[in-house]
Short mmCIF file of C-alpha atoms in Angstrom, two decimals:
data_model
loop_
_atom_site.label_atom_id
_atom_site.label_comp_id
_atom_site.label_asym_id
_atom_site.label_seq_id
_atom_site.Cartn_x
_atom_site.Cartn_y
_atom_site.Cartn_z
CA UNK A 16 0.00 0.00 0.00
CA UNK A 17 1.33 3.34 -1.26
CA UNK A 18 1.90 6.44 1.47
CA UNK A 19 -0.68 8.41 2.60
CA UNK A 20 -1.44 12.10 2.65
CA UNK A 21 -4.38 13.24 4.62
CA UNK A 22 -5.63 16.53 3.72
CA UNK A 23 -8.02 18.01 6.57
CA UNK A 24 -9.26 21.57 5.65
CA UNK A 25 -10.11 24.19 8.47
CA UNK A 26 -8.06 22.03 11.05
CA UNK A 27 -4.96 23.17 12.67
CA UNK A 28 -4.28 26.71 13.89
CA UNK A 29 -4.28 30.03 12.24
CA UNK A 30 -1.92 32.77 12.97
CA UNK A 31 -2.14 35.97 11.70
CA UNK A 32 0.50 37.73 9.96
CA UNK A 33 1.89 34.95 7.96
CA UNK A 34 3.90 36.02 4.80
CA UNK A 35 2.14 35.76 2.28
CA UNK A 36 4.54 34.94 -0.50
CA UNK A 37 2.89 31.07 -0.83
CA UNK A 38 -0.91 32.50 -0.31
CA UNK A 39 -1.79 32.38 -3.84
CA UNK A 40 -2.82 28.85 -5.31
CA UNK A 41 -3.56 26.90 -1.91
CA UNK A 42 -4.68 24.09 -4.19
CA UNK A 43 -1.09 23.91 -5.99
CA UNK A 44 0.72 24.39 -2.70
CA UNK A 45 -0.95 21.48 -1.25
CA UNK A 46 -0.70 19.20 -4.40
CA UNK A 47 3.12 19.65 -4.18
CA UNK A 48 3.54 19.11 -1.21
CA UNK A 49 1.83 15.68 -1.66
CA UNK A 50 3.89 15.28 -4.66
CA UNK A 51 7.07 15.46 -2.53
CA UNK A 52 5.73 13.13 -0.14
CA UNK A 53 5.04 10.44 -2.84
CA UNK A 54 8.62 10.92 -3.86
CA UNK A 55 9.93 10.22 -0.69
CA UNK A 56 7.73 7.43 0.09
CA UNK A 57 6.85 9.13 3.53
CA UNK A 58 3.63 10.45 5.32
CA UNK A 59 3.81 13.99 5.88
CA UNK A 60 2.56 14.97 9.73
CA UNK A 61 2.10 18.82 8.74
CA UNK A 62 2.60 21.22 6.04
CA UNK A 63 4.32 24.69 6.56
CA UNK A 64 1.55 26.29 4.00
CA UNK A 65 0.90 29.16 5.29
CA UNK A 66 -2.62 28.72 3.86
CA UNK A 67 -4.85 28.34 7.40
CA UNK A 68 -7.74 26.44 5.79
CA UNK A 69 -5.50 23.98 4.03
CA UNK A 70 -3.25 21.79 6.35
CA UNK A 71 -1.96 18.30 5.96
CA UNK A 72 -1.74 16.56 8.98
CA UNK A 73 -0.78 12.93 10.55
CA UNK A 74 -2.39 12.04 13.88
CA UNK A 75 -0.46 10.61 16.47
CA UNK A 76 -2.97 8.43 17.28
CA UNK A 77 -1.93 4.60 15.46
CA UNK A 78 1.47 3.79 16.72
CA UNK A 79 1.75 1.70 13.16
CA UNK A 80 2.08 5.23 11.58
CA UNK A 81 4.02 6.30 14.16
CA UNK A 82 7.42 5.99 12.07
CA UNK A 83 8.25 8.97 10.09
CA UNK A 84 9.53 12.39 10.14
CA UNK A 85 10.30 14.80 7.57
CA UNK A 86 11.18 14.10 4.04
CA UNK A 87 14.35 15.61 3.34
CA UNK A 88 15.83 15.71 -0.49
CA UNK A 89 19.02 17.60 0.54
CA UNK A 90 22.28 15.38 0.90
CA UNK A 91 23.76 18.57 2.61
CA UNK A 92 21.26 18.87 4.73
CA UNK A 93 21.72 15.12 6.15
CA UNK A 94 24.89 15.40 6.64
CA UNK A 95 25.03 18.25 8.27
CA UNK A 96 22.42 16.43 11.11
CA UNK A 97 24.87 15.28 13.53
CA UNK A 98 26.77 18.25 13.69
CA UNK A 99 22.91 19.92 14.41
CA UNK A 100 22.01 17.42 16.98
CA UNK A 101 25.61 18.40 18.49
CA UNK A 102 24.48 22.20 18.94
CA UNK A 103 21.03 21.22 19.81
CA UNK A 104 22.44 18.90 23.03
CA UNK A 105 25.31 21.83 23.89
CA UNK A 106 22.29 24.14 23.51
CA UNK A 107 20.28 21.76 26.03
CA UNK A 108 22.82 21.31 28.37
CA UNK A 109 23.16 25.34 29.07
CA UNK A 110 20.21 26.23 31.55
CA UNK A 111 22.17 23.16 33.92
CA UNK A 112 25.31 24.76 32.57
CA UNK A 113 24.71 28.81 33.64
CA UNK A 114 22.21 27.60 36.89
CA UNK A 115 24.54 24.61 38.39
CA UNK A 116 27.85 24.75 37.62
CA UNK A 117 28.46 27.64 40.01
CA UNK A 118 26.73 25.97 43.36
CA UNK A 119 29.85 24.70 44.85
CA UNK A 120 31.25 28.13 45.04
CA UNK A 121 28.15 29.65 46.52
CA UNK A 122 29.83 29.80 50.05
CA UNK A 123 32.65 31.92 48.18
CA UNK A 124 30.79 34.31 46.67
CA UNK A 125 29.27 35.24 49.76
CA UNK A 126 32.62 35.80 51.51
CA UNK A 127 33.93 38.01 48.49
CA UNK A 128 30.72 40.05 48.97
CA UNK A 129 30.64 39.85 52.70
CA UNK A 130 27.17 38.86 52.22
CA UNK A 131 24.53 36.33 53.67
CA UNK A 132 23.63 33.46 51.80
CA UNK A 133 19.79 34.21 51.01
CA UNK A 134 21.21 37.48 49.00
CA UNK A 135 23.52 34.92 47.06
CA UNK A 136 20.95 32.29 46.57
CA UNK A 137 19.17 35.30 44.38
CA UNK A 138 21.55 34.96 41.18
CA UNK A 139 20.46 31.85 41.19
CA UNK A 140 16.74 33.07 41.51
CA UNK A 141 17.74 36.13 38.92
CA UNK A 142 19.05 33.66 36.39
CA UNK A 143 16.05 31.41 36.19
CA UNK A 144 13.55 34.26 35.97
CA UNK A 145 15.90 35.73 32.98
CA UNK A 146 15.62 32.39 31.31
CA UNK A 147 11.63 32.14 31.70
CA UNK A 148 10.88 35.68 30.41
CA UNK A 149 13.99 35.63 27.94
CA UNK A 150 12.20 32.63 26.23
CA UNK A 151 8.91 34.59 25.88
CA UNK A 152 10.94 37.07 24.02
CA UNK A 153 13.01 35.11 21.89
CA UNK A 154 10.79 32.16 20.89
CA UNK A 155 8.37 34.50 18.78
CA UNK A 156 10.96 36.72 17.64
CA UNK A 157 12.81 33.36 15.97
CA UNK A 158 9.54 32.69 14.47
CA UNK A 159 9.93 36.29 12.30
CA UNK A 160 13.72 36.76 12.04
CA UNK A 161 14.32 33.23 11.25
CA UNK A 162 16.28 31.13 14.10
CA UNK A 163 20.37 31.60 13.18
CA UNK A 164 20.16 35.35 13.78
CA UNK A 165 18.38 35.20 17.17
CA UNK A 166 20.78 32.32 18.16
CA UNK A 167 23.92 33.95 17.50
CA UNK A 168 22.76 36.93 18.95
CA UNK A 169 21.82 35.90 22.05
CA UNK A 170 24.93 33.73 22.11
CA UNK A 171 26.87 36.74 22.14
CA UNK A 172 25.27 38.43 24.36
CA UNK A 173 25.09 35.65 27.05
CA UNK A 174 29.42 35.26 26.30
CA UNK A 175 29.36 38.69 27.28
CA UNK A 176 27.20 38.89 30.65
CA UNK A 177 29.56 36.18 31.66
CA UNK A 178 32.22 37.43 31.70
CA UNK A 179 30.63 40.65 33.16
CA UNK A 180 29.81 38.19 35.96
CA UNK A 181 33.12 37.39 36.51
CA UNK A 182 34.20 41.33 37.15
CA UNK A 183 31.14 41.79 39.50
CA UNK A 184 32.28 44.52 41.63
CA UNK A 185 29.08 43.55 43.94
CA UNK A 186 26.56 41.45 44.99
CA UNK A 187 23.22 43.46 43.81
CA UNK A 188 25.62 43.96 40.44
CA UNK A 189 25.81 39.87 40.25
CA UNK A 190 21.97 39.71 40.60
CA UNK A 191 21.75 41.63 37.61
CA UNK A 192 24.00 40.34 35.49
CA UNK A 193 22.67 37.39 36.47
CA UNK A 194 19.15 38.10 35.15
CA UNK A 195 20.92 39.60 31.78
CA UNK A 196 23.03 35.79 31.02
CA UNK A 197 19.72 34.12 31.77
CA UNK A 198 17.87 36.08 29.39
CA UNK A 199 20.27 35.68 26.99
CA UNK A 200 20.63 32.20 27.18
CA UNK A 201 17.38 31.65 26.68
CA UNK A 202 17.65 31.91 23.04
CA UNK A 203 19.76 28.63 23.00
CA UNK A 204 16.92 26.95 24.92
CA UNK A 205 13.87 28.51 23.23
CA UNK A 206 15.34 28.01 19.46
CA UNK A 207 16.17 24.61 20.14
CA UNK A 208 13.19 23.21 20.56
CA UNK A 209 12.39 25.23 17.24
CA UNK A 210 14.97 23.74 14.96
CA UNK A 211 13.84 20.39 16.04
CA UNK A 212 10.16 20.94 15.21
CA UNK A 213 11.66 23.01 11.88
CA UNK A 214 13.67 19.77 10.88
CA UNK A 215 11.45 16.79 12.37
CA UNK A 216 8.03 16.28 12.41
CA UNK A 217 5.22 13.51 13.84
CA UNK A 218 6.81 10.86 16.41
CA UNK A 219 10.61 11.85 15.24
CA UNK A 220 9.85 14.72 17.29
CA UNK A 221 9.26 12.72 20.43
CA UNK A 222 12.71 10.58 19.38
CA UNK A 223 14.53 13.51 19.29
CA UNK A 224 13.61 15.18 22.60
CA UNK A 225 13.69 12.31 24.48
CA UNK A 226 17.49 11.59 23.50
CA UNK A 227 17.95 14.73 24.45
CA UNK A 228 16.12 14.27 27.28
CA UNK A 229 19.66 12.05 28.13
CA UNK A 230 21.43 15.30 28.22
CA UNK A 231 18.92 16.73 30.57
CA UNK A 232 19.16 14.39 32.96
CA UNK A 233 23.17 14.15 33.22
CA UNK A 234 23.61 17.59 33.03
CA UNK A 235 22.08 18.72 36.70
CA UNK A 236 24.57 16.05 38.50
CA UNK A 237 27.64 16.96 36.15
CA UNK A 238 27.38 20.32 36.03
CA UNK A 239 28.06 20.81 39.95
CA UNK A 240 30.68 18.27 39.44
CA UNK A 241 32.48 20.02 37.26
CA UNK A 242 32.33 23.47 39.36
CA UNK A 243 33.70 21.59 41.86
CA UNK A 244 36.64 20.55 39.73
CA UNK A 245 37.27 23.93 38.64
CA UNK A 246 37.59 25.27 42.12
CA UNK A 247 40.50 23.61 42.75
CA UNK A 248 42.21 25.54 40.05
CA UNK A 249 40.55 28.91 40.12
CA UNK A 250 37.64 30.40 41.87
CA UNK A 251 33.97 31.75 41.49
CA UNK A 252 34.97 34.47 39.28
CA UNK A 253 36.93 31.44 37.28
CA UNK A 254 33.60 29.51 37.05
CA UNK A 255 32.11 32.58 34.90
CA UNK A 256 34.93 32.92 32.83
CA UNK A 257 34.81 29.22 32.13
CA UNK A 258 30.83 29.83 30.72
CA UNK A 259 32.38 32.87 28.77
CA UNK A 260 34.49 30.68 26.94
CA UNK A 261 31.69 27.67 26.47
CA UNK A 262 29.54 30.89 24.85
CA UNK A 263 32.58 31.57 22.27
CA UNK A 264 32.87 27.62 21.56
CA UNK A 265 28.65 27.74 21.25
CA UNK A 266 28.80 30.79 18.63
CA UNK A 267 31.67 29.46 16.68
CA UNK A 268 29.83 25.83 15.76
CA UNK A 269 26.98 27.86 15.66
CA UNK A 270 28.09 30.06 13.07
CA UNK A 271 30.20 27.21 11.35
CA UNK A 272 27.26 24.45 11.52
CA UNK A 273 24.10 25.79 11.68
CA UNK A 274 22.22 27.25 8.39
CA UNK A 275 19.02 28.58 8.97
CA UNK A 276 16.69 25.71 9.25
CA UNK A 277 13.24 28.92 9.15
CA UNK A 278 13.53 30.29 5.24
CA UNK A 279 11.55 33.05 4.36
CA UNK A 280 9.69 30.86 1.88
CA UNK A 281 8.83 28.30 4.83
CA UNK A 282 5.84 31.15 5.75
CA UNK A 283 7.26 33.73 9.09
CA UNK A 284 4.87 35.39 10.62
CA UNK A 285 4.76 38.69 11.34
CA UNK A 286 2.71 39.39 13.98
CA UNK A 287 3.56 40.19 17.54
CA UNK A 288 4.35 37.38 19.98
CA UNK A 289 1.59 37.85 22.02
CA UNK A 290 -0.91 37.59 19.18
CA UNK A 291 0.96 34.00 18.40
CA UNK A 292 0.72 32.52 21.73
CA UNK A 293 -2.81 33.79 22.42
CA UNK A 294 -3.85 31.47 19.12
CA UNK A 295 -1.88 28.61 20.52
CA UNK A 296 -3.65 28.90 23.82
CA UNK A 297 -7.09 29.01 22.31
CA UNK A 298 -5.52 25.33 20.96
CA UNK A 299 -7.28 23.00 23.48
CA UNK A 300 -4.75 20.18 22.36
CA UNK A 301 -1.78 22.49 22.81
CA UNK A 302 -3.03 23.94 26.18
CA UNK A 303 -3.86 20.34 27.26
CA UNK A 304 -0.01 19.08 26.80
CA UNK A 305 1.33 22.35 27.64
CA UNK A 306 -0.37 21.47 31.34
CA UNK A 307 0.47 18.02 31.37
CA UNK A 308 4.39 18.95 30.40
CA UNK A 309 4.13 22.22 33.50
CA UNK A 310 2.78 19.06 35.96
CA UNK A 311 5.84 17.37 35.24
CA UNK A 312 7.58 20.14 36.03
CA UNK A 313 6.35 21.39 39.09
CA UNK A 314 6.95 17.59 40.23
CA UNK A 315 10.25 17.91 39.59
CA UNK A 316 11.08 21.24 41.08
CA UNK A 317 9.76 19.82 43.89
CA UNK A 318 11.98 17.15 44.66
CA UNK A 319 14.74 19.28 43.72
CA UNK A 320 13.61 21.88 45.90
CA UNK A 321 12.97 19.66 49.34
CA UNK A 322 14.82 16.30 48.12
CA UNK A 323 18.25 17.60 50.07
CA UNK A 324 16.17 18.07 53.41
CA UNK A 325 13.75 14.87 53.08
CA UNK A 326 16.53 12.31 52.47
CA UNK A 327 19.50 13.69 54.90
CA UNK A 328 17.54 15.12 57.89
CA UNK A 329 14.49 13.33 58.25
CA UNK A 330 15.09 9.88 56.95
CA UNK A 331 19.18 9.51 57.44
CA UNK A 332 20.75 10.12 54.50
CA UNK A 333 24.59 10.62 54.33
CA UNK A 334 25.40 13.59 51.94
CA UNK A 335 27.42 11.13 50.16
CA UNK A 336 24.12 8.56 50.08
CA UNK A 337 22.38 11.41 48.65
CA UNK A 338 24.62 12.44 45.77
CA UNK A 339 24.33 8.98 44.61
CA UNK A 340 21.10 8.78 45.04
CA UNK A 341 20.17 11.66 42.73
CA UNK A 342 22.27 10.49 40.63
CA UNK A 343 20.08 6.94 40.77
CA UNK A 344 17.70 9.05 40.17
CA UNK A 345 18.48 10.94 37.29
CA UNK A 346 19.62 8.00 35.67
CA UNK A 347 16.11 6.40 35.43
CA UNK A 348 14.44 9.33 34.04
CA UNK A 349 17.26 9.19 31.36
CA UNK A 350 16.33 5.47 31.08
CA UNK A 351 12.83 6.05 30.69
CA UNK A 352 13.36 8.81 28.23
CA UNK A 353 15.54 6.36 26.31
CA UNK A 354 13.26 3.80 26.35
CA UNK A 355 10.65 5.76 25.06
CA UNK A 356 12.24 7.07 22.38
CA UNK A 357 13.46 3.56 21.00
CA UNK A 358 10.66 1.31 21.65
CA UNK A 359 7.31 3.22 23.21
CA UNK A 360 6.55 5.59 20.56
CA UNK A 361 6.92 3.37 17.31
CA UNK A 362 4.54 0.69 18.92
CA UNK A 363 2.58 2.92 21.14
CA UNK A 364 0.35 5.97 20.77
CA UNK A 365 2.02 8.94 21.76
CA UNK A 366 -0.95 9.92 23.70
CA UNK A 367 -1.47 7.12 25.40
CA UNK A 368 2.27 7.07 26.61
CA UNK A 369 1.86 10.84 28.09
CA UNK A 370 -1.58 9.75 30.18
CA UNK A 371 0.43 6.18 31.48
CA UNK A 372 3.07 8.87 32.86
CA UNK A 373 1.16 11.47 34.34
CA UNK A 374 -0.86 8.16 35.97
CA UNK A 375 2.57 6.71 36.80
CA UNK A 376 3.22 10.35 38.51
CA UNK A 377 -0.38 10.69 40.79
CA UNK A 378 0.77 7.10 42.06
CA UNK A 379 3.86 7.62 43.54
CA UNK A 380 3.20 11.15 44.73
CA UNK A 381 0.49 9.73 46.42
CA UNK A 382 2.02 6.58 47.59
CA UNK A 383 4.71 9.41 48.85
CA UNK A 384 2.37 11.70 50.49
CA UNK A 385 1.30 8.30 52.10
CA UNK A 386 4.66 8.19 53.59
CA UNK A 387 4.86 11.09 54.48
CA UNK A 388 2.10 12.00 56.67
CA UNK A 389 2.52 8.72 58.75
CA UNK A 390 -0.31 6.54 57.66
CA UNK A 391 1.78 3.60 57.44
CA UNK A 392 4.26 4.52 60.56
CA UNK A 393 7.57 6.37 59.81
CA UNK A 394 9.26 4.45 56.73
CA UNK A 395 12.80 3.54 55.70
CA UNK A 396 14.77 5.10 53.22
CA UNK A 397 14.85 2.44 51.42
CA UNK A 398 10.92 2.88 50.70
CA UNK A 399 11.08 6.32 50.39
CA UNK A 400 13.83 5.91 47.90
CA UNK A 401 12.24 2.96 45.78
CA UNK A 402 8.92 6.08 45.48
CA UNK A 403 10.75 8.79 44.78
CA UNK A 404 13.28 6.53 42.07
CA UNK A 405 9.73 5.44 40.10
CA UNK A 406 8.51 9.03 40.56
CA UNK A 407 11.38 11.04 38.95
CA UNK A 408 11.74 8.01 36.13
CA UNK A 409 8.23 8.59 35.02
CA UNK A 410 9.03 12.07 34.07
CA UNK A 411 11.05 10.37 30.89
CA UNK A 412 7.79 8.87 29.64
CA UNK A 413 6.59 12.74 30.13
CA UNK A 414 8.42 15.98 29.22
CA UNK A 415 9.58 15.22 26.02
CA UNK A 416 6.54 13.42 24.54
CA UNK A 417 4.26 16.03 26.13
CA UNK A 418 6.37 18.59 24.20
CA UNK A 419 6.51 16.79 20.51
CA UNK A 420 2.67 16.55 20.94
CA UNK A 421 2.47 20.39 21.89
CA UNK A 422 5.19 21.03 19.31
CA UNK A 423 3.64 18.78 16.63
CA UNK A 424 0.60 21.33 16.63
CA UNK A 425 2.25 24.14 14.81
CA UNK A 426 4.68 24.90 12.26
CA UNK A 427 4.27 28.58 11.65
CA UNK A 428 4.50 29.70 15.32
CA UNK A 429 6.81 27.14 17.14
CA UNK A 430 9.34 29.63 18.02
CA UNK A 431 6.36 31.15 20.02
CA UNK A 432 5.00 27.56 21.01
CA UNK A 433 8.33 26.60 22.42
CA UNK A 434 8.85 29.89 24.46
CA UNK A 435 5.25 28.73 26.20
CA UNK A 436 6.57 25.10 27.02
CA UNK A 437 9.94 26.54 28.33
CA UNK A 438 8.94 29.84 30.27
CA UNK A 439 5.89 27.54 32.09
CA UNK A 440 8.56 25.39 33.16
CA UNK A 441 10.54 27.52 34.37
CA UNK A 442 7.83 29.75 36.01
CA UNK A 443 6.26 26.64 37.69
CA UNK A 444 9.96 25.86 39.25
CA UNK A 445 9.50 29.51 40.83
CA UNK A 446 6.69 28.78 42.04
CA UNK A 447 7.00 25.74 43.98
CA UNK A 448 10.53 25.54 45.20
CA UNK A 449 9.94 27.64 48.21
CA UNK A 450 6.47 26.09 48.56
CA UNK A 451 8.22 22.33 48.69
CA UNK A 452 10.33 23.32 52.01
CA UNK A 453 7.98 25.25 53.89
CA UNK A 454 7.34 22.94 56.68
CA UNK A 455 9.56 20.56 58.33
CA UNK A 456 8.12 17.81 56.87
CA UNK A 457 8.35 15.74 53.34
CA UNK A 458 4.28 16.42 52.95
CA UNK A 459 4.84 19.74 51.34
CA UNK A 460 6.86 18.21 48.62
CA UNK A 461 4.47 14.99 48.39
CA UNK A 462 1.36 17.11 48.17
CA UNK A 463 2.76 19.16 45.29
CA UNK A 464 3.61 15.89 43.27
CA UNK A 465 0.04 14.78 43.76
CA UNK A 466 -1.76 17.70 43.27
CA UNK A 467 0.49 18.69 40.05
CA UNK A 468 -0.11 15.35 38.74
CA UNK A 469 -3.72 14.95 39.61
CA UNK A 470 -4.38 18.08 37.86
CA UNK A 471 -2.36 17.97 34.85
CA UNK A 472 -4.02 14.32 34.24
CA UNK A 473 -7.73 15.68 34.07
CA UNK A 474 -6.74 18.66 32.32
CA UNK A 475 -4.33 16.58 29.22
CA UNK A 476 -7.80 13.75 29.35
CA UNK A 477 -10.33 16.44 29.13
CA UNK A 478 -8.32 19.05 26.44
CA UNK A 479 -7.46 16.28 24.05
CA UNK A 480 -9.69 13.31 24.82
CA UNK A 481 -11.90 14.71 21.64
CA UNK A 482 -9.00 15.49 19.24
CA UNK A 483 -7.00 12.04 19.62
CA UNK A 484 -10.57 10.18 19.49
CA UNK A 485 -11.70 11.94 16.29
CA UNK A 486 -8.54 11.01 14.91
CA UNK A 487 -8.15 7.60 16.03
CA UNK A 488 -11.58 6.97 13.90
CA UNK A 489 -10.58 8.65 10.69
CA UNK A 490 -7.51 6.33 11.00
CA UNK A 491 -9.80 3.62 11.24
CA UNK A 492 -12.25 4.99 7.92
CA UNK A 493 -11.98 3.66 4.99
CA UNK A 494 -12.13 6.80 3.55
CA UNK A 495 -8.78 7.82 4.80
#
């Protein structure tokens, strides 16, 4: 049986603004695009016609079509894929990078300010906040400059605010600068998660972030690592210069590597952001995974958050037993994420993978919360460990399939669509770090989990429930 391109008129999102350089002859533009899926013997998920009422689209619905990504003609282009997947994990790795590497030498920048920690714990506070609202900047500005420009850009920018950090004369000037390298950063994170919807589409999307997802995991326990290592050969103000240089590295196979992946003739749009991500929003499929992906989160940040506290003082843990374990840890929501990537999604719907996670999640942060408050006497770590281990790895079946299905949705917009899915995480992490440790107790933390999960369960079921059902029949027509 030959491929199959399903044309569904009026479905998908519109977005004002669009170019329109490929308005006129929707009919033609949509005939060669099928063309060019014939030729490549490959089911095309969406179009990038900017034509609103015209859209081809795959669902993700029947894992057994779950197996493609984008057709791509250019030898140049597929060669140059590795060296693009390189960036993109470098790119990845940075929010770890600019946010962790620098905790081991917390204690020293408060000396060289003659400060008290809570005023030092703010760069780290400024920095995230610069990387939540930096991304709602950035993403939709990628989405009408193209992404190279924005990239290098911010790449130079965030080279330059660290090595400003480094010649902080003060602590409220750290802050600052700290908010500016966060900001600027952002633009690796935000246009990321671009170039991989720009170059992938359907499931490949979900392959892609959740190897990347291996990166996200190993980052947070390397990056401290390595600060620590570099402290024995310089100091804080060492540490900054050390990002400096990672920026130059960044913008050099940036500049070398990258081509712009967002033509003009691809459709930009040129409206404000605002206008982009209130259409997203009014997306009911988007807005369900973009809630399911922030429940993750705010899971997450949670344990990060009160995870120190919990293990060591109230159920024993050496600092030692605790490194490793979040390092256990990590390493199943990498394994998870790996597994998903190279065996859920091609014989599973991706759907159906995000609700089993967010169901795996409610579980163990209630079976946690469970613990926590007593119910079942005081537990052992052990217990507590075995919860929290099958807690964290069910994030792997989550983040990165929640954002291919979010991601999936748009073509036109996804510098704007991935600014939403980043800021919200970070924004959530705000939100409930200082809410995790507000009582001495691990209930704060568990009740987060559970309520997070709870509620980003009913909201992904009852947002897309309609969307992946309607689809799941026209797979099953014979008139498809």
């Amino acid at each position: 049986m030959g491929p199959e391109v399903l044309l569904h008129p009026g479905r998908g999102i519109p977005f004002p603004g669009l170019s329109g350089q490929a308005a006129n002859g929707p009919q033609r533009a949509c005939a060669a695009l099928a063309v060019r899926a014939l030729t490549c013997g490959k089911t095309l998920v969406s179009s990038r016609s900017p034509t609103p009422p015209f859209r081809l689209e795959r669902s993700l619905s029947s894992p057994a079509q779950n197996t493609t990504a984008t057709c791509d003609t250019s030898p140049e282009s597929s060669s140059r894929r590795p060296v693009i997947f390189f960036i993109l994990a470098a790119l990845t790795a940075l929010p770890s990078l600019s946010s962790d590497v620098y905790l081991p030498a917390l204690p020293d920048v408060a000396g060289t300010f003659t400060t008290t920690a809570i005023v030092v714990q703010l760069t780290l506070t400024s920095c995230l906040v610069g990387m939540a609202l930096g991304q709602l900047a950035v993403g939709p500005l990628s989405d009408r400059l193209g992404r190279r420009r924005p990239l290098l850009t911010g790449m130079t920018l965030y080279t330059i605010a660290s090595q400003a950090c480094a010649l902080a004369p003060t602590a409220g000037t750290l802050i600052g600068l700290r908010f500016v390298q966060g900001a600027a950063g952002a633009a690796g994170i935000v246009i990321a998660r671009a170039i991989i919807r720009d170059l992938y589409q359907g499931v490949k999307i979900a392959q892609v972030f959740s190897t990347l997802m291996l990166i996200s995991g190993v980052a947070p326990v390397v990056a401290p690592l390595f600060g620590a290592q570099l402290l024995h050969v310089t100091d804080w103000r060492g540490i900054f210069t050390t990002l400096a240089v990672l920026g130059l590295l960044l913008i050099a196979a940036i500049a070398a590597g990258l081509l712009e992946t967002l033509p003009v003739a691809a459709g930009r749009t040129h409206g404000i952001g605002l206008t982009q991500m209130r259409h997203l929003l009014t997306d009911r499929v988007f807005t369900g995974c973009l809630l399911a992906a922030a429940g993750a989160f705010a899971a997450f940040f949670a344990y990060l958050a009160a995870s120190p506290f919990v293990l060591q003082d109230l159920y024993g843990a050496t600092p030692q037993t605790y490194a490793l374990l979040f390092g256990v840890n990590a390493a199943g929501m990498v394994g998870t994420g790996q597994l998903n990537g190279r065996v859920l999604v091609r014989r599973f719907p991706i759907h159906h993978i995000v609700t089993a996670g967010l169901a795996l999640l409610f579980l163990a942060g209630l079976a946690m919360l469970i613990l926590a408050t007593g119910l079942l006497g005081h537990p052992n770590l052990a217990i507590v460990c075995v919860v929290l281990f099958v807690l964290i790895s069910s994030l792997g079946l989550l983040i990165g399939n929640a954002n291919a299905l979010a991601m999936n949705r748009t073509s036109h917009a996804a510098g704007a669509a991935s600014a939403l899915l980043g800021s919200s995480g970070f924004l959530i992490g705000a939100l409930v770090s200082p809410l995790a440790g507000i009582t001495n107790s691990a209930t704060p933390m568990a009740l987060i989990q559970t309520l997070a999960a709870a509620l980003a369960l009913t909201a992904f079921a009852a947002l897309t429930r309609e969307r992946f059902t309607t689809h799941s029949h026209e797979q099953a027509s014979p008139a498809n």
